Short mmCIF file of C-alpha atoms and ligand atoms in Angstrom, two decimals:
data_model
loop_
_atom_site.label_atom_id
_atom_site.label_comp_id
_atom_site.label_asym_id
_atom_site.label_seq_id
_atom_site.Cartn_x
_atom_site.Cartn_y
_atom_site.Cartn_z
CA MET A 1 9.12 -13.50 -9.50
CA ILE A 2 12.39 -13.09 -7.68
CA ILE A 3 13.86 -9.71 -6.89
CA SER A 4 17.01 -9.76 -5.13
CA LYS A 5 19.19 -6.82 -5.72
CA PRO A 6 17.80 -4.23 -8.20
CA TYR A 7 18.97 -1.21 -6.19
CA GLN A 8 19.40 2.33 -7.43
CA LEU A 9 19.82 4.23 -4.30
CA ASP A 10 18.74 7.86 -4.52
CA HIS A 11 20.00 10.71 -2.25
CA GLU A 12 17.11 10.41 0.15
CA LYS A 13 17.54 6.66 0.49
CA LEU A 14 21.28 6.97 1.05
CA LEU A 15 20.78 9.51 3.88
CA LYS A 16 18.56 7.19 5.72
CA ASN A 17 20.28 3.96 4.65
CA ASN A 18 23.93 4.51 5.00
CA SER A 19 24.19 6.40 8.23
CA GLY A 20 24.10 3.37 10.62
CA ASN A 21 26.99 1.83 12.31
CA ARG A 22 25.79 -1.84 11.65
CA SER A 23 25.32 -3.25 8.15
CA VAL A 24 22.47 -5.33 6.80
CA TYR A 25 22.28 -7.36 3.49
CA ILE A 26 18.68 -8.29 2.46
CA GLU A 27 17.42 -10.62 -0.24
CA THR A 28 13.59 -10.82 -1.18
CA TYR A 29 11.80 -13.59 -2.71
CA GLY A 30 8.04 -14.01 -3.67
CA CYS A 31 5.61 -11.52 -4.61
CA GLN A 32 5.42 -7.62 -4.85
CA MET A 33 3.92 -7.58 -1.39
CA ASN A 34 7.22 -8.96 -0.04
CA VAL A 35 9.20 -6.34 -1.93
CA ALA A 36 7.05 -3.72 -0.23
CA ASP A 37 7.49 -5.38 3.07
CA SER A 38 11.23 -5.44 2.73
CA GLU A 39 11.10 -1.69 2.24
CA VAL A 40 9.23 -1.28 5.48
CA VAL A 41 11.84 -3.65 7.20
CA MET A 42 14.66 -1.43 5.82
CA SER A 43 12.97 1.60 7.27
CA ILE A 44 12.61 0.14 10.72
CA LEU A 45 16.27 -1.05 10.59
CA ALA A 46 17.59 2.25 9.41
CA ASP A 47 15.89 3.85 12.50
CA SER A 48 17.75 1.39 14.58
CA GLY A 49 21.20 2.17 13.16
CA PHE A 50 21.56 -0.17 10.24
CA ARG A 51 22.92 0.81 6.82
CA GLN A 52 22.27 -1.38 3.79
CA ILE A 53 25.00 -3.00 1.89
CA GLU A 54 25.17 -5.23 -1.29
CA GLN A 55 27.97 -7.65 -0.18
CA MET A 56 26.66 -10.31 2.26
CA GLU A 57 30.30 -11.22 3.15
CA GLN A 58 30.64 -7.80 4.94
CA ALA A 59 27.21 -7.80 6.61
CA ASP A 60 26.59 -7.86 10.44
CA LEU A 61 22.99 -9.03 9.67
CA ILE A 62 21.60 -10.95 6.66
CA LEU A 63 17.98 -11.11 6.14
CA VAL A 64 16.01 -13.18 3.71
CA ASN A 65 12.35 -12.33 3.04
CA THR A 66 10.74 -15.49 2.05
CA CYS A 67 7.88 -17.09 0.15
CA SER A 68 6.05 -20.40 0.75
CA ILE A 69 3.53 -20.30 -2.12
CA ARG A 70 4.93 -23.52 -3.74
CA GLU A 71 7.36 -26.14 -2.54
CA ASN A 72 9.89 -25.06 -5.06
CA ALA A 73 9.87 -21.54 -3.71
CA GLU A 74 10.85 -22.82 -0.27
CA GLN A 75 13.46 -25.21 -1.87
CA ARG A 76 15.25 -22.34 -3.55
CA ILE A 77 15.34 -20.29 -0.21
CA ARG A 78 16.67 -23.32 1.61
CA GLY A 79 19.60 -23.39 -0.90
CA ARG A 80 20.27 -19.78 -0.12
CA LEU A 81 20.33 -20.59 3.73
CA GLY A 82 23.19 -23.03 2.91
CA GLU A 83 25.13 -20.18 1.21
CA PHE A 84 24.60 -17.92 4.24
CA LYS A 85 25.84 -20.71 6.54
CA ARG A 86 29.13 -20.64 4.62
CA VAL A 87 29.36 -16.86 5.11
CA LYS A 88 28.61 -17.33 8.79
CA ASN A 89 31.27 -19.99 9.22
CA ALA A 90 33.84 -17.35 8.20
CA ASN A 91 32.28 -14.75 10.32
CA PRO A 92 30.57 -16.24 13.56
CA GLN A 93 29.27 -12.85 14.74
CA LEU A 94 26.96 -12.76 11.68
CA ILE A 95 23.22 -12.87 12.33
CA VAL A 96 21.16 -14.58 9.93
CA GLY A 97 17.32 -13.83 9.82
CA VAL A 98 14.45 -15.46 8.02
CA ILE A 99 11.46 -13.16 7.65
CA GLY A 100 8.21 -13.43 5.74
CA CYS A 101 5.92 -16.28 4.73
CA MET A 102 8.42 -19.21 5.40
CA ALA A 103 9.24 -17.76 8.75
CA GLU A 104 5.39 -17.71 9.55
CA ARG A 105 4.83 -21.24 8.25
CA LEU A 106 7.79 -22.99 9.83
CA LYS A 107 8.23 -20.91 13.05
CA GLU A 108 10.60 -22.74 15.60
CA LYS A 109 11.47 -25.41 13.06
CA LEU A 110 13.63 -23.12 11.23
CA LEU A 111 15.63 -22.50 14.41
CA GLU A 112 15.98 -26.07 15.09
CA GLN A 113 17.24 -27.20 11.65
CA GLU A 114 21.01 -27.43 11.43
CA LYS A 115 21.43 -24.10 13.26
CA LEU A 116 21.30 -22.25 10.05
CA VAL A 117 19.23 -19.37 11.36
CA ASP A 118 19.32 -17.08 14.39
CA ILE A 119 16.18 -15.08 14.05
CA VAL A 120 12.72 -15.85 12.67
CA VAL A 121 10.13 -13.15 12.10
CA GLY A 122 6.69 -13.26 10.66
CA PRO A 123 5.07 -10.69 8.45
CA ASP A 124 3.28 -8.85 11.13
CA ALA A 125 6.17 -8.71 13.60
CA TYR A 126 8.64 -6.50 11.83
CA ARG A 127 8.45 -3.63 14.39
CA ASP A 128 9.96 -6.04 16.87
CA LEU A 129 13.12 -6.71 14.66
CA PRO A 130 15.33 -4.35 16.61
CA ARG A 131 14.77 -6.22 19.93
CA LEU A 132 15.12 -9.67 18.27
CA ILE A 133 18.39 -8.64 16.64
CA SER A 134 19.60 -7.45 20.12
CA GLN A 135 18.55 -10.69 21.62
CA ALA A 136 20.40 -12.72 18.93
CA GLU A 137 23.55 -10.47 19.44
CA THR A 138 23.75 -12.03 22.99
CA GLY A 139 24.01 -15.44 21.35
CA GLN A 140 20.38 -16.60 21.74
CA THR A 141 18.04 -17.31 19.04
CA ALA A 142 14.95 -15.09 18.70
CA ILE A 143 11.52 -15.44 17.18
CA ASN A 144 8.36 -13.54 16.83
CA VAL A 145 5.63 -14.96 14.49
CA LEU A 146 2.60 -13.42 16.12
CA LEU A 147 -0.05 -12.39 13.60
CA SER A 148 -2.02 -9.27 14.06
CA ARG A 149 -5.48 -8.21 13.20
CA GLU A 150 -4.46 -4.58 13.08
CA GLU A 151 -0.82 -4.13 11.87
CA THR A 152 -0.68 -2.40 8.51
CA TYR A 153 2.66 -0.48 9.24
CA ALA A 154 0.58 2.36 8.30
CA GLU A 155 2.80 5.29 9.26
CA ILE A 156 6.14 3.68 8.44
CA ALA A 157 7.85 5.44 5.39
CA PRO A 158 9.30 2.69 3.35
CA VAL A 159 12.89 2.93 2.28
CA ARG A 160 12.57 2.56 -1.55
CA TYR A 161 15.71 0.72 -2.16
CA ALA A 162 14.40 -1.69 -4.59
CA SER A 163 12.79 0.84 -6.78
CA ASN A 164 13.98 2.42 -10.12
CA GLY A 165 12.93 5.92 -8.64
CA ILE A 166 9.93 6.01 -10.97
CA SER A 167 7.45 3.46 -9.78
CA ALA A 168 6.80 2.22 -6.22
CA PHE A 169 4.65 -0.18 -4.42
CA VAL A 170 2.17 1.08 -1.81
CA SER A 171 0.63 -1.59 0.44
CA ILE A 172 -3.09 -0.86 0.97
CA MET A 173 -4.12 -3.91 2.94
CA ARG A 174 -2.62 -7.00 4.46
CA GLY A 175 -3.61 -10.64 4.93
CA CYS A 176 -6.28 -12.65 3.18
CA ASP A 177 -9.68 -14.06 4.29
CA ASN A 178 -10.45 -15.87 1.14
CA MET A 179 -9.27 -19.32 2.15
CA CYS A 180 -8.87 -20.75 -1.41
CA SER A 181 -8.33 -24.38 -0.63
CA TYR A 182 -4.73 -24.75 -2.11
CA CYS A 183 -3.37 -21.46 -0.67
CA ILE A 184 -0.87 -20.98 2.06
CA VAL A 185 -1.33 -17.10 2.21
CA PRO A 186 -4.05 -16.91 4.75
CA PHE A 187 -1.80 -18.95 7.12
CA THR A 188 1.35 -16.93 6.59
CA ARG A 189 -0.14 -13.50 6.36
CA GLY A 190 -3.08 -13.75 8.62
CA ARG A 191 -6.54 -11.98 8.62
CA GLU A 192 -7.45 -9.43 6.09
CA ARG A 193 -7.19 -5.70 7.14
CA SER A 194 -7.23 -2.41 5.38
CA ARG A 195 -4.87 0.50 5.94
CA ASP A 196 -5.95 3.90 6.85
CA PRO A 197 -6.56 5.90 3.54
CA GLU A 198 -5.15 9.02 4.96
CA THR A 199 -1.80 7.30 5.53
CA ILE A 200 -1.91 5.89 1.99
CA LEU A 201 -2.50 9.31 0.51
CA VAL A 202 0.24 10.76 2.57
CA GLU A 203 2.70 8.08 1.29
CA VAL A 204 1.68 8.64 -2.30
CA ARG A 205 1.93 12.34 -1.99
CA THR A 206 5.58 11.92 -0.58
CA LEU A 207 6.30 9.72 -3.53
CA ILE A 208 5.08 12.50 -6.11
CA GLU A 209 7.27 14.93 -4.26
CA GLN A 210 10.27 12.70 -4.68
CA GLY A 211 9.69 12.48 -8.35
CA PHE A 212 7.88 9.10 -8.63
CA LYS A 213 5.50 8.72 -11.60
CA GLU A 214 3.80 5.41 -10.86
CA VAL A 215 2.29 3.73 -7.82
CA THR A 216 1.07 0.19 -7.56
CA LEU A 217 -1.53 -0.24 -4.79
CA LEU A 218 -0.90 -3.75 -3.23
CA GLY A 219 -3.21 -6.25 -1.59
CA GLN A 220 -4.00 -9.88 -1.74
CA ASN A 221 -7.59 -8.94 -2.77
CA VAL A 222 -7.74 -5.31 -3.32
CA ASP A 223 -11.47 -5.46 -4.14
CA LYS A 224 -12.06 -6.14 -0.41
CA TYR A 225 -10.42 -2.90 0.58
CA SER A 226 -12.72 -1.28 3.12
CA TRP A 227 -12.13 1.44 5.59
CA LYS A 228 -14.68 1.83 8.49
CA LYS A 229 -17.16 -0.47 6.60
CA ASP A 230 -20.27 0.65 8.80
CA GLU A 231 -19.44 4.23 9.44
CA PRO A 232 -20.35 7.39 7.34
CA GLU A 233 -16.88 8.08 6.31
CA GLN A 234 -16.26 4.64 4.91
CA VAL A 235 -13.97 4.12 1.86
CA ASN A 236 -14.04 1.26 -0.62
CA PHE A 237 -11.47 0.26 -3.13
CA ALA A 238 -13.15 2.30 -6.00
CA GLN A 239 -13.18 5.26 -3.81
CA LEU A 240 -9.59 4.79 -2.73
CA LEU A 241 -8.52 4.40 -6.35
CA ALA A 242 -10.26 7.72 -7.27
CA LYS A 243 -8.71 9.55 -4.33
CA VAL A 244 -5.13 8.34 -5.31
CA ALA A 245 -5.78 9.12 -9.07
CA GLU A 246 -6.88 12.71 -8.14
CA LEU A 247 -3.62 13.41 -6.25
CA ALA A 248 -1.96 14.16 -9.61
CA PRO A 249 -3.04 13.54 -13.17
CA GLU A 250 0.54 12.80 -14.16
CA LEU A 251 0.87 9.98 -11.78
CA ARG A 252 0.08 6.46 -13.08
CA VAL A 253 -1.91 4.36 -10.66
CA ARG A 254 -1.90 0.60 -10.86
CA PHE A 255 -3.10 -2.11 -8.42
CA SER A 256 -2.90 -5.66 -7.73
CA THR A 257 -4.58 -8.23 -7.19
CA SER A 258 -8.19 -8.37 -8.16
CA TYR A 259 -10.50 -11.23 -7.17
CA PRO A 260 -12.99 -12.39 -9.84
CA GLN A 261 -15.64 -12.85 -7.20
CA ASP A 262 -15.34 -9.33 -5.65
CA MET A 263 -14.36 -6.99 -8.53
CA THR A 264 -17.20 -4.40 -8.83
CA ASP A 265 -18.50 -2.44 -11.70
CA GLN A 266 -17.80 0.59 -9.65
CA VAL A 267 -14.05 -0.30 -9.72
CA LEU A 268 -14.29 -0.63 -13.58
CA GLU A 269 -16.08 2.63 -13.90
CA THR A 270 -13.55 4.46 -11.78
CA MET A 271 -10.76 3.02 -14.01
CA ALA A 272 -12.54 4.08 -17.11
CA LYS A 273 -13.15 7.57 -15.75
CA TYR A 274 -9.55 8.40 -14.78
CA PRO A 275 -6.98 8.31 -17.75
CA ASN A 276 -4.13 7.94 -15.16
CA ILE A 277 -5.50 4.74 -13.81
CA CYS A 278 -3.57 2.18 -15.99
CA LYS A 279 -5.70 -0.04 -18.16
CA HIS A 280 -4.53 -3.36 -16.90
CA ILE A 281 -6.08 -5.92 -14.54
CA HIS A 282 -4.29 -8.88 -13.06
CA PHE A 283 -7.32 -11.24 -12.83
CA PRO A 284 -6.37 -14.77 -11.67
CA ALA A 285 -8.79 -17.38 -13.10
CA GLN A 286 -6.92 -20.52 -11.54
CA SER A 287 -8.97 -22.93 -13.63
CA GLY A 288 -11.48 -22.97 -16.45
CA SER A 289 -13.63 -25.75 -14.81
CA THR A 290 -16.43 -24.87 -12.47
CA ARG A 291 -16.10 -28.05 -10.73
CA VAL A 292 -12.32 -27.47 -10.01
CA LEU A 293 -13.05 -23.87 -9.03
CA GLU A 294 -15.47 -25.14 -6.47
CA LEU A 295 -12.83 -27.59 -5.02
CA MET A 296 -10.50 -24.73 -5.00
CA ARG A 297 -13.15 -22.79 -3.04
CA ARG A 298 -12.78 -19.76 -5.29
CA GLY A 299 -16.56 -18.90 -5.05
CA TYR A 300 -17.22 -18.41 -8.77
CA THR A 301 -17.94 -20.42 -11.77
CA ARG A 302 -16.42 -20.50 -15.27
CA GLU A 303 -19.31 -18.48 -16.55
CA TRP A 304 -19.00 -15.86 -13.78
CA TYR A 305 -15.29 -15.35 -14.54
CA MET A 306 -16.19 -14.98 -18.28
CA SER A 307 -18.84 -12.48 -17.53
CA ARG A 308 -16.38 -10.49 -15.48
CA VAL A 309 -13.98 -10.35 -18.34
CA GLU A 310 -16.70 -9.23 -20.55
CA ALA A 311 -17.53 -6.51 -18.16
CA ILE A 312 -13.82 -5.35 -18.11
CA LYS A 313 -13.82 -5.14 -21.91
CA ARG A 314 -17.19 -3.32 -21.94
CA PHE A 315 -16.07 -0.61 -19.50
CA MET A 316 -12.53 -0.40 -21.19
CA PRO A 317 -12.04 -1.98 -24.58
CA ASP A 318 -8.34 -1.31 -24.45
CA CYS A 319 -7.79 -3.02 -20.89
CA ALA A 320 -5.11 -5.57 -20.92
CA ILE A 321 -5.89 -8.63 -18.68
CA SER A 322 -3.36 -10.93 -17.22
CA THR A 323 -4.02 -14.25 -15.08
CA ASP A 324 -2.77 -16.93 -13.03
CA VAL A 325 -3.46 -20.59 -13.65
CA ILE A 326 -2.98 -23.69 -11.59
CA THR A 327 -2.79 -27.04 -13.43
CA GLY A 328 -3.11 -30.47 -12.14
CA PHE A 329 -5.14 -29.61 -8.94
CA SER A 330 -6.63 -32.61 -6.95
CA SER A 331 -8.74 -34.79 -9.22
CA GLU A 332 -8.63 -32.58 -12.24
CA THR A 333 -9.63 -34.69 -15.27
CA GLU A 334 -8.40 -34.36 -18.76
CA ALA A 335 -11.78 -32.82 -19.92
CA GLU A 336 -11.50 -30.18 -17.14
CA HIS A 337 -7.79 -29.60 -18.23
CA GLN A 338 -9.44 -28.90 -21.72
CA GLU A 339 -11.77 -26.44 -20.10
CA THR A 340 -8.87 -24.48 -18.84
CA LEU A 341 -7.28 -24.47 -22.32
CA SER A 342 -10.66 -23.24 -23.85
CA LEU A 343 -10.93 -20.53 -21.27
CA ILE A 344 -7.44 -19.26 -22.04
CA GLU A 345 -8.23 -19.37 -25.77
CA TRP A 346 -11.35 -17.52 -25.24
CA ALA A 347 -10.10 -14.85 -22.88
CA GLU A 348 -6.79 -14.11 -25.02
CA PHE A 349 -5.00 -13.01 -21.94
CA ASP A 350 -2.14 -10.60 -22.60
CA LEU A 351 0.02 -12.45 -20.09
CA ALA A 352 -0.40 -15.49 -17.86
CA PHE A 353 1.50 -16.93 -15.04
CA MET A 354 1.08 -20.80 -14.99
CA PHE A 355 1.89 -23.21 -12.29
CA ALA A 356 1.62 -26.94 -11.49
CA TYR A 357 -0.29 -27.61 -8.35
CA SER A 358 2.04 -27.77 -5.23
CA GLU A 359 0.25 -29.21 -2.17
CA ARG A 360 0.92 -26.88 0.86
CA PRO A 361 0.85 -28.21 4.39
CA ASN A 362 -2.21 -27.64 6.49
CA THR A 363 -4.30 -26.05 3.79
CA TYR A 364 -7.86 -27.31 3.23
CA ALA A 365 -6.81 -29.16 0.24
CA HIS A 366 -3.91 -30.79 2.03
CA ARG A 367 -6.30 -31.99 4.76
CA ASN A 368 -9.22 -33.03 2.48
CA LEU A 369 -8.28 -33.45 -1.08
CA PRO A 370 -5.82 -35.94 -2.33
CA ASP A 371 -2.80 -34.55 -4.50
CA ASP A 372 -3.65 -37.34 -6.99
CA VAL A 373 -2.75 -35.95 -10.51
CA PRO A 374 0.67 -37.59 -11.29
CA GLU A 375 3.61 -35.30 -11.57
CA ALA A 376 4.15 -36.26 -15.14
CA VAL A 377 0.59 -35.43 -15.91
CA LYS A 378 0.77 -32.06 -14.20
CA SER A 379 3.97 -31.33 -16.14
CA ARG A 380 2.42 -32.26 -19.48
CA ARG A 381 -0.70 -30.20 -18.89
CA LEU A 382 1.45 -27.30 -17.77
CA THR A 383 3.41 -27.51 -21.03
CA GLU A 384 0.25 -27.57 -23.12
CA ILE A 385 -1.06 -24.48 -21.21
CA ILE A 386 2.28 -22.58 -21.67
CA GLU A 387 2.41 -23.45 -25.42
CA LEU A 388 -1.16 -22.16 -25.98
CA GLN A 389 -0.58 -18.99 -24.09
CA ASN A 390 2.76 -18.38 -26.05
CA LYS A 391 0.64 -18.62 -29.22
CA ILE A 392 -1.97 -16.21 -27.80
CA SER A 393 0.67 -13.82 -26.46
CA GLU A 394 2.16 -13.80 -30.06
CA LYS A 395 -1.26 -12.94 -31.58
CA VAL A 396 -2.06 -10.31 -28.98
CA LYS A 397 1.35 -8.64 -29.78
CA GLN A 398 0.65 -8.57 -33.52
CA LYS A 399 -2.48 -6.54 -32.63
CA ASP A 400 -0.32 -3.92 -30.86
CA ILE A 401 1.96 -3.49 -33.87
CA GLY A 402 1.06 -0.32 -35.70
CA GLN A 403 -0.66 1.25 -32.76
CA THR A 404 0.65 4.31 -30.78
CA PHE A 405 0.96 4.17 -26.97
CA GLU A 406 1.95 6.53 -24.19
CA VAL A 407 5.03 5.10 -22.55
CA LEU A 408 6.41 6.10 -19.18
CA ILE A 409 10.18 5.85 -19.41
CA GLU A 410 11.73 3.86 -16.64
CA GLY A 411 15.21 3.57 -17.58
CA THR A 412 17.74 2.46 -20.27
CA SER A 413 17.18 -0.80 -21.91
CA LYS A 414 19.05 -4.02 -20.69
CA LYS A 415 20.85 -4.40 -24.06
CA SER A 416 21.83 -0.77 -24.91
CA ASN A 417 22.40 2.53 -23.14
CA GLU A 418 21.15 4.20 -26.31
CA GLN A 419 17.70 2.77 -25.87
CA TRP A 420 14.95 3.44 -23.26
CA HIS A 421 12.61 0.91 -21.82
CA GLY A 422 9.12 1.81 -20.44
CA ARG A 423 5.68 0.49 -20.15
CA THR A 424 2.32 1.24 -21.71
CA SER A 425 -0.73 1.74 -19.57
CA GLN A 426 -1.45 -1.89 -20.42
CA ASN A 427 1.70 -2.85 -18.74
CA LYS A 428 3.56 -3.82 -21.75
CA THR A 429 7.28 -3.23 -21.90
CA VAL A 430 8.47 -1.10 -24.94
CA VAL A 431 11.96 -0.66 -26.15
CA PHE A 432 12.69 2.47 -28.19
CA THR A 433 15.11 5.28 -29.08
CA ALA A 434 14.47 8.87 -28.06
CA PRO A 435 17.69 11.08 -27.81
CA ASN A 436 16.12 13.98 -25.97
CA ALA A 437 14.06 12.13 -23.44
CA LYS A 438 14.89 11.29 -19.85
CA LYS A 439 13.80 8.75 -17.29
CA GLY A 440 10.36 9.65 -15.95
CA ASP A 441 9.10 11.23 -19.21
CA TYR A 442 5.95 10.32 -20.97
CA VAL A 443 6.43 9.84 -24.60
CA LYS A 444 4.20 8.50 -27.56
CA VAL A 445 5.69 5.42 -29.09
CA LYS A 446 4.44 3.67 -32.25
CA ILE A 447 4.93 -0.03 -32.20
CA ARG A 448 6.97 -1.46 -35.07
CA GLY A 449 7.72 -4.90 -34.00
CA ALA A 450 8.26 -7.23 -31.08
CA THR A 451 10.57 -9.73 -29.56
CA GLN A 452 9.56 -12.56 -27.09
CA ALA A 453 8.83 -10.33 -24.14
CA THR A 454 8.98 -6.71 -25.36
CA LEU A 455 7.38 -4.53 -28.02
CA LEU A 456 9.85 -2.46 -30.13
CA GLY A 457 8.70 0.99 -31.07
CA GLU A 458 9.70 4.37 -32.41
CA LEU A 459 9.14 7.90 -31.12
CA VAL A 460 6.28 9.69 -32.85
N1 5AD B 501 0.23 -24.51 -6.04
C1 5AD B 501 0.50 -23.91 -7.17
N2 5AD B 501 0.25 -22.62 -7.42
C2 5AD B 501 -0.22 -21.85 -6.45
N3 5AD B 501 -0.62 -20.57 -6.31
C3 5AD B 501 -1.10 -20.28 -5.12
N4 5AD B 501 -1.00 -21.34 -4.33
C4 5AD B 501 -0.45 -22.38 -5.14
C5 5AD B 501 -0.21 -23.75 -4.95
N5 5AD B 501 -0.41 -24.39 -3.82
C6 5AD B 501 -0.47 -19.73 -7.56
C7 5AD B 501 -1.90 -19.06 -7.87
C8 5AD B 501 -1.82 -17.62 -7.38
C9 5AD B 501 -0.36 -17.36 -7.63
C10 5AD B 501 0.18 -16.24 -6.88
O1 5AD B 501 0.24 -18.52 -7.10
O2 5AD B 501 -2.18 -19.09 -9.19
O3 5AD B 501 -2.73 -16.73 -7.99
FE1 SF4 B 502 3.80 -13.42 -1.34
FE2 SF4 B 502 2.22 -15.71 -1.14
FE3 SF4 B 502 4.79 -15.86 -1.46
FE4 SF4 B 502 3.80 -14.90 0.85
S1 SF4 B 502 3.52 -16.95 0.05
S2 SF4 B 502 5.53 -14.09 -0.36
S3 SF4 B 502 1.95 -13.77 0.04
S4 SF4 B 502 3.42 -15.13 -3.02
#
């Protein structure tokens, strides 16, 4: 997922964003967490006199918030750095900064390579940006890639420049302690830590006051959310979900990402209890083979994963489930690949994100498990998985046709200003016509048909 410039600045944002005398242009790559981080970064920069602009040629500062999850994510960003270099050639005063996961992974190396970059800032060091920028303005390079055990940017009010004004991301924890063997995230985002629930509730209340209708609570493994674990006033993820859902019945609450090993029945019960907690769980399986899952250090078996899917359906028969799958992990056999296919077939995921394994430097897998499935095999397996999932998505869509869903209107459809687009509780995009409705309304829509990625409906 790449989100570069989907801005719709609202009044509030303009006030904070456009008063500065220096200008910043930002691009964000990677996950939702990075989108949320960029909003925190823009808040810190606004406070130190930067206004945000959309033309990089006119910027005093270009920032790129980066992702290291797979080699191709990094390749794409390297391409962008080349582009920024061209802009810098025309404007030598320009400061170019790499922030986020690639900054954390490559550290000084980014400064050394071809003088493309002036500042490098890791995900836990954004408060230091103003100082680092000042240092770069004197012609020196500047770097801060310290990871923290405490930083959650808890009290910083993000500038919602990347939002449609209806839905917003709210970060509830940072880092990850899972140490899945293939994954770079624990190295780039550091140790897991939860954010003070009071600050989360304040942030959500502010969003409600500003007219937002949906929040997505973000963490690498939200099921491990835990505030003051050993004290009487402790809050776990299910309790936090309930607190947020209770703030306003007309606010939709989503979250991401759940971890199969840690997802509790208490979370499922809470989801079932509150109509405004959306009935969708992103539930990465990664593989359908217990042996491969063990090598991935996921901490669960195929059977365990299936039993948790059954639990979701037991608590909420109407709950959509999406997943992530990695194909061609170290030593994965043809039979194990078949097990992944059969799991996908069994689970009938509403949506799946599917990837070929990309070895990441210094992970457990890189140090201990050979990347020995040939690229051609990985790519053939990936195609098979994608084709199967396409068939399943088609089948799942057919089940939606004829049903009526409550849809939150998020804006006009891409193709026509006469049509709205919005999502169901199950996170499915619906396009429909409703002349008297407006952005932010909830409407009942009956599904009449579907295209590749969207449902087509009519107002009831
Ligand atoms: N190679 C391929 N895919 C990966 N993911 C994480 N690390 C890798 C890797 N090294 C996938 C996982 C994860 C998603 C965000 O990216 O499926 O859930
Ligand atoms: Fe997000 Fe992971 Fe990419 Fe970092 S490496 S931006 S945590 S997807």
